[in-house]
XYZ file of C-alpha atoms in Angstrom:
386
model
C 158.635 -60.060 48.182
C 156.390 -61.894 50.607
C 156.036 -58.744 52.697
C 155.004 -56.774 49.653
C 152.376 -59.380 48.791
C 151.022 -59.233 52.379
C 150.778 -55.427 52.250
C 149.050 -55.585 48.887
C 146.694 -58.259 50.186
C 145.858 -56.190 53.226
C 145.380 -53.043 51.170
C 142.879 -54.781 48.941
C 140.505 -54.853 51.927
C 140.948 -51.184 52.898
C 139.077 -48.061 52.081
C 139.623 -46.601 48.643
C 140.344 -49.850 46.837
C 138.328 -51.144 43.965
C 135.287 -53.063 45.188
C 134.874 -56.577 43.971
C 132.755 -57.404 40.896
C 133.428 -53.979 39.350
C 135.011 -53.893 35.932
C 137.990 -51.528 36.029
C 138.948 -51.941 32.417
C 139.395 -48.555 30.794
C 137.727 -48.406 27.403
C 139.196 -46.754 24.383
C 139.097 -42.987 24.565
C 138.848 -43.041 28.354
C 141.693 -40.583 28.631
C 139.362 -37.871 27.305
C 138.640 -34.966 29.683
C 135.735 -35.587 32.037
C 135.886 -39.380 31.799
C 134.744 -41.176 34.960
C 135.166 -44.940 35.339
C 132.129 -47.089 35.983
C 133.454 -48.227 39.335
C 133.656 -44.567 40.444
C 130.018 -44.041 39.551
C 129.083 -47.185 41.412
C 130.927 -45.966 44.521
C 129.141 -42.625 44.321
C 125.776 -44.335 44.238
C 126.741 -46.578 47.142
C 128.431 -44.093 49.470
C 126.809 -40.678 48.625
C 123.114 -40.346 49.587
C 120.938 -39.270 46.637
C 118.365 -36.424 47.047
C 115.469 -36.264 44.594
C 114.535 -32.551 44.412
C 112.431 -32.793 41.278
C 109.156 -33.288 43.194
C 109.905 -30.462 45.612
C 110.657 -27.977 42.856
C 107.656 -29.122 40.865
C 105.452 -28.423 43.883
C 107.039 -24.988 44.320
C 106.462 -24.077 40.686
C 102.891 -25.354 40.889
C 102.204 -23.134 43.912
C 103.811 -20.151 42.177
C 101.791 -20.779 39.028
C 98.551 -21.019 41.017
C 99.369 -17.799 42.862
C 100.117 -15.907 39.649
C 96.963 -17.236 37.972
C 94.824 -16.311 40.981
C 96.383 -12.823 41.085
C 95.681 -12.302 37.383
C 92.099 -13.523 37.746
C 91.462 -11.295 40.766
C 92.975 -8.284 38.990
C 90.890 -8.768 35.848
C 87.669 -9.197 37.824
C 88.456 -6.084 39.882
C 89.045 -4.066 36.712
C 85.700 -5.257 35.364
C 83.665 -4.555 38.502
C 85.235 -1.126 39.068
C 85.239 -0.063 35.413
C 82.721 2.815 35.866
C 85.025 4.372 38.465
C 88.446 3.960 36.891
C 87.284 4.952 33.395
C 85.940 8.220 34.813
C 89.173 8.807 36.746
C 91.200 8.044 33.610
C 89.191 10.560 31.584
C 89.637 13.276 34.232
C 93.376 12.631 34.392
C 93.804 12.812 30.616
C 91.789 15.991 30.209
C 93.622 17.731 33.067
C 97.202 16.662 32.414
C 97.512 15.662 28.747
C 97.086 18.910 26.855
C 97.584 17.305 23.446
C 94.353 15.318 23.932
C 92.273 17.999 25.601
C 90.430 19.223 22.496
C 89.683 15.693 21.361
C 88.421 14.692 24.817
C 86.135 17.723 25.050
C 84.641 16.891 21.653
C 84.253 13.294 22.786
C 82.369 14.474 25.894
C 79.961 16.450 23.706
C 79.486 13.332 21.587
C 78.642 11.314 24.715
C 75.667 13.557 25.440
C 74.526 13.822 21.797
C 74.974 10.216 20.672
C 71.533 8.761 19.806
C 72.623 5.123 19.732
C 71.765 4.252 23.372
C 68.152 5.220 22.676
C 67.479 3.884 19.154
C 66.798 0.254 20.099
C 69.886 -0.974 18.235
C 72.957 0.556 19.838
C 76.471 -0.551 18.931
C 76.523 -4.152 20.003
C 79.794 -6.018 19.324
C 79.198 -9.771 19.415
C 82.926 -10.605 19.325
C 83.283 -9.265 22.883
C 82.243 -12.714 24.081
C 85.668 -13.947 22.897
C 87.601 -11.700 25.274
C 89.832 -13.536 27.752
C 88.224 -11.391 30.485
C 85.234 -13.740 30.680
C 87.510 -16.694 31.314
C 88.676 -14.978 34.514
C 85.153 -13.891 35.472
C 84.027 -17.477 34.984
C 86.868 -18.784 37.165
C 86.224 -16.206 39.907
C 82.423 -16.357 40.219
C 81.695 -19.725 38.581
C 78.402 -18.394 37.154
C 75.655 -20.900 36.497
C 72.291 -20.696 34.771
C 69.283 -22.881 35.558
C 66.240 -22.919 33.269
C 62.875 -24.006 34.631
C 61.530 -24.389 31.091
C 62.995 -24.269 27.578
C 62.954 -20.943 25.737
C 62.071 -20.441 22.090
C 64.891 -18.746 20.176
C 62.378 -17.274 17.717
C 60.165 -15.729 20.398
C 60.425 -12.416 22.249
C 60.556 -12.188 26.021
C 60.689 -9.554 28.722
C 63.036 -10.844 31.405
C 62.875 -9.293 34.859
C 66.140 -9.600 36.798
C 66.225 -9.623 40.618
C 67.784 -8.391 42.842
C 69.528 -5.235 41.670
C 72.583 -5.677 43.875
C 75.163 -2.920 44.155
C 75.825 -2.584 40.393
C 73.849 -5.478 38.809
C 76.859 -7.568 37.852
C 74.916 -10.778 37.316
C 72.489 -9.024 34.994
C 75.447 -7.909 32.887
C 76.566 -11.509 32.586
C 73.067 -12.775 31.833
C 72.165 -10.198 29.169
C 75.489 -9.073 27.767
C 77.653 -10.492 25.009
C 79.770 -12.397 27.511
C 79.301 -15.964 26.333
C 78.091 -16.804 29.857
C 74.432 -15.742 29.713
C 71.104 -16.523 28.095
C 72.343 -16.111 24.538
C 75.004 -18.770 25.064
C 72.397 -21.177 26.438
C 69.721 -20.422 23.824
C 71.486 -19.849 20.477
C 69.580 -17.449 18.254
C 67.952 -15.527 21.106
C 69.109 -11.904 21.363
C 68.720 -10.296 24.796
C 69.204 -6.555 25.234
C 69.839 -5.322 28.735
C 68.801 -1.795 29.681
C 70.339 0.557 32.205
C 69.856 4.111 33.424
C 70.604 6.880 30.877
C 73.284 8.358 33.147
C 75.466 5.330 32.330
C 75.959 6.670 28.820
C 77.375 9.931 30.150
C 80.421 8.200 31.688
C 83.299 8.586 29.212
C 84.843 5.365 27.918
C 82.606 3.176 30.072
C 79.586 4.121 27.949
C 81.246 2.635 24.875
C 81.956 -0.575 26.750
C 78.296 -0.763 27.836
C 77.117 -0.202 24.265
C 79.469 -2.880 22.960
C 78.052 -5.260 25.570
C 74.593 -4.639 24.089
C 73.195 -2.325 26.781
C 70.681 0.392 25.930
C 68.808 3.064 27.843
C 65.915 2.030 30.080
C 63.630 4.938 29.175
C 60.217 4.050 27.750
C 60.890 5.070 24.143
C 64.076 2.992 24.037
C 62.300 -0.074 25.425
C 59.535 0.249 22.856
C 62.084 0.459 20.054
C 63.812 -2.673 21.338
C 60.544 -4.611 21.308
C 59.221 -3.128 18.077
C 58.176 -5.314 15.143
C 60.619 -3.888 12.658
C 62.357 -6.590 10.681
C 65.900 -6.048 11.941
C 64.726 -6.078 15.571
C 62.055 -8.753 15.308
C 63.624 -11.250 17.696
C 65.132 -8.945 20.299
C 64.180 -9.692 23.877
C 64.497 -7.313 26.795
C 66.105 -7.730 30.211
C 65.309 -5.107 32.819
C 66.538 -4.900 36.415
C 63.148 -4.125 37.892
C 64.138 -2.824 41.325
C 66.309 0.015 40.033
C 68.410 2.366 42.104
C 65.989 2.235 45.044
C 66.516 -1.506 45.384
C 70.297 -1.133 45.245
C 70.104 0.593 48.631
C 68.676 -2.648 50.058
C 71.448 -4.878 48.681
C 72.803 -5.982 52.041
C 74.798 -9.185 52.297
C 72.484 -12.204 52.427
C 69.278 -10.187 52.055
C 66.448 -10.704 49.557
C 64.510 -7.436 49.825
C 62.901 -6.439 46.515
C 61.160 -3.387 45.087
C 58.549 -4.991 42.853
C 54.970 -4.439 43.990
C 54.860 -0.878 42.652
C 56.855 -1.653 39.490
C 54.399 -2.394 36.704
C 55.810 -0.482 33.768
C 57.745 -3.481 32.445
C 54.540 -5.541 32.536
C 52.710 -2.887 30.522
C 55.427 -2.894 27.854
C 55.360 -6.698 27.699
C 51.599 -6.690 27.096
C 51.868 -3.964 24.455
C 54.543 -5.928 22.589
C 53.002 -9.350 23.172
C 56.121 -10.701 24.914
C 55.996 -13.450 27.517
C 57.190 -12.420 30.978
C 60.078 -14.368 32.512
C 61.359 -13.738 36.071
C 65.036 -14.351 36.897
C 66.437 -14.552 40.402
C 70.206 -14.125 40.742
C 71.336 -15.893 43.887
C 74.272 -14.293 45.756
C 74.118 -11.026 43.791
C 73.860 -9.201 47.125
C 76.936 -11.011 48.448
C 79.409 -9.578 45.931
C 79.886 -6.427 48.022
C 78.842 -5.298 51.491
C 76.939 -2.069 52.042
C 77.761 0.340 54.812
C 74.925 0.463 57.332
C 72.268 2.699 55.762
C 69.215 2.144 57.914
C 66.300 4.443 57.281
C 66.926 7.828 58.867
C 70.692 7.400 59.188
C 73.133 9.949 57.779
C 74.199 7.512 55.051
C 70.584 6.876 54.068
C 69.799 10.603 53.866
C 72.876 11.136 51.680
C 71.890 8.318 49.312
C 68.312 9.564 49.026
C 69.477 13.137 48.351
C 71.679 11.960 45.475
C 68.830 9.837 44.105
C 66.355 12.717 44.184
C 68.793 14.963 42.310
C 70.134 12.598 39.632
C 67.761 9.627 39.486
C 70.475 7.281 40.741
C 72.436 7.122 43.949
C 76.013 6.739 45.154
C 76.289 3.747 47.455
C 78.842 3.408 50.224
C 80.117 -0.160 50.098
C 83.301 -2.171 50.440
C 84.864 -5.357 49.135
C 87.796 -7.595 49.945
C 90.353 -4.771 49.902
C 90.876 -1.073 49.189
C 90.673 -1.761 45.443
C 86.996 -2.814 45.795
C 87.744 -6.372 44.786
C 84.415 -8.241 45.050
C 83.923 -11.090 47.456
C 84.292 -14.504 45.893
C 80.986 -16.341 45.673
C 79.183 -18.468 43.131
C 76.581 -16.613 41.117
C 73.555 -18.654 40.103
C 70.770 -17.308 37.891
C 67.527 -19.260 37.879
C 65.265 -18.482 34.924
C 61.629 -19.088 35.806
C 58.886 -20.426 33.590
C 57.607 -18.021 30.907
C 54.249 -16.424 31.674
C 52.175 -16.340 28.463
C 50.985 -12.833 27.587
C 48.187 -11.918 25.210
C 49.056 -8.844 23.193
C 47.032 -5.703 23.783
C 48.159 -2.299 22.540
C 46.066 -0.575 25.196
C 46.131 -2.793 28.288
C 43.829 -2.008 31.173
C 44.985 -1.714 34.773
C 43.181 -4.955 35.627
C 45.006 -6.756 32.852
C 48.373 -5.395 33.960
C 47.638 -6.375 37.564
C 46.736 -9.914 36.514
C 50.047 -10.473 34.743
C 51.959 -8.689 37.496
C 50.463 -10.988 40.155
C 51.391 -14.058 38.095
C 54.911 -12.711 37.772
C 55.293 -12.130 41.512
C 54.057 -15.628 42.310
C 56.433 -17.241 39.843
C 59.384 -15.284 41.242
C 58.475 -16.341 44.796
C 58.205 -19.964 43.695
C 61.655 -19.854 42.085
C 63.245 -18.331 45.192
C 61.643 -20.751 47.643
C 62.525 -23.759 45.510
C 66.200 -22.943 44.877
C 67.209 -21.016 48.013
C 68.087 -24.174 50.023
C 70.397 -25.289 47.219
C 72.180 -22.090 46.187
C 71.805 -19.685 49.143
C 70.840 -21.635 52.265
C 71.972 -18.854 54.610
C 70.098 -16.075 52.806
C 67.030 -14.396 54.286
C 63.507 -15.065 53.095
C 62.297 -13.054 50.142
C 60.502 -9.818 51.015
C 58.649 -7.365 48.787
C 59.373 -4.054 50.437
C 57.459 -1.934 47.959
């Protein structure tokens, strides 16, 4: 009996015995499947190292979520910036390979060339486009910002000149379109109609998107209808990319070369309509894409000029971040200069047009010099090439 007590006493100090101060009483119902005594749980916490993986997995999911969000944002922005190309390719594919739609698509093409809406000063503007989730991704990708040198009157009419043209004038689309990111969002009640070359409205599908965004043709009759005094168009303002296709050929990364000195037509229309002139400089517009070297006299330059002489616009050779023409990521900042008061004259003289044009050029230069150190410190100085 004594030996048994000694063995029991010795065993109470060995491995696998119940530690002291642990209640081993088995409660009622402890014979149920899966029951584990409290002392067993205590031993597990004492002898088995615990690994907290919650933070590690949370970090992994956060990285995955960020990657997926960035991929979605990049994809949406790429679809937006390349929309003229892929809509044309889509139309060609459908008309060539989907016979059931061929008749409809041919009739639609005829409609594209006969539709008067791009030229009537009204178009088919769809204000609800500003609610599309696309602009959320554009906002996240480019972080567009607008700076106003002076307040604008929502009941007045203006002629905004947008500079530079860039490869495809993306910033001007944001500034003038129904995107919720431009002038209209900053000055409620002001309606700004952007204008573009007539050839835009010959691109199937894309033309309807441009019309919904509020774009109209840039020909003289269309501009005069936009700025006319008819009641339903009384407070429409105009935004024109002054440099045009010729300036797009100068849109090299970090440059600030403008075609402005010989462009006076927009000033004439502003004087005829009695609209104040307002220059806008879009910093980093030329950094969205990079042009292939097209120095004067090069093969690329001769090709671009030949296309321009034939069609009034040109086909630029440029590249982006990848083969899908994803634009480079950069902040886009539009600085709206101070309005230049214009006295209305239905038949302005050349001297009068020159006076307002000179004031416009000086105000644009002032805006660039003032804000370049803040928003584009590495950009070149502004140059008026022509």
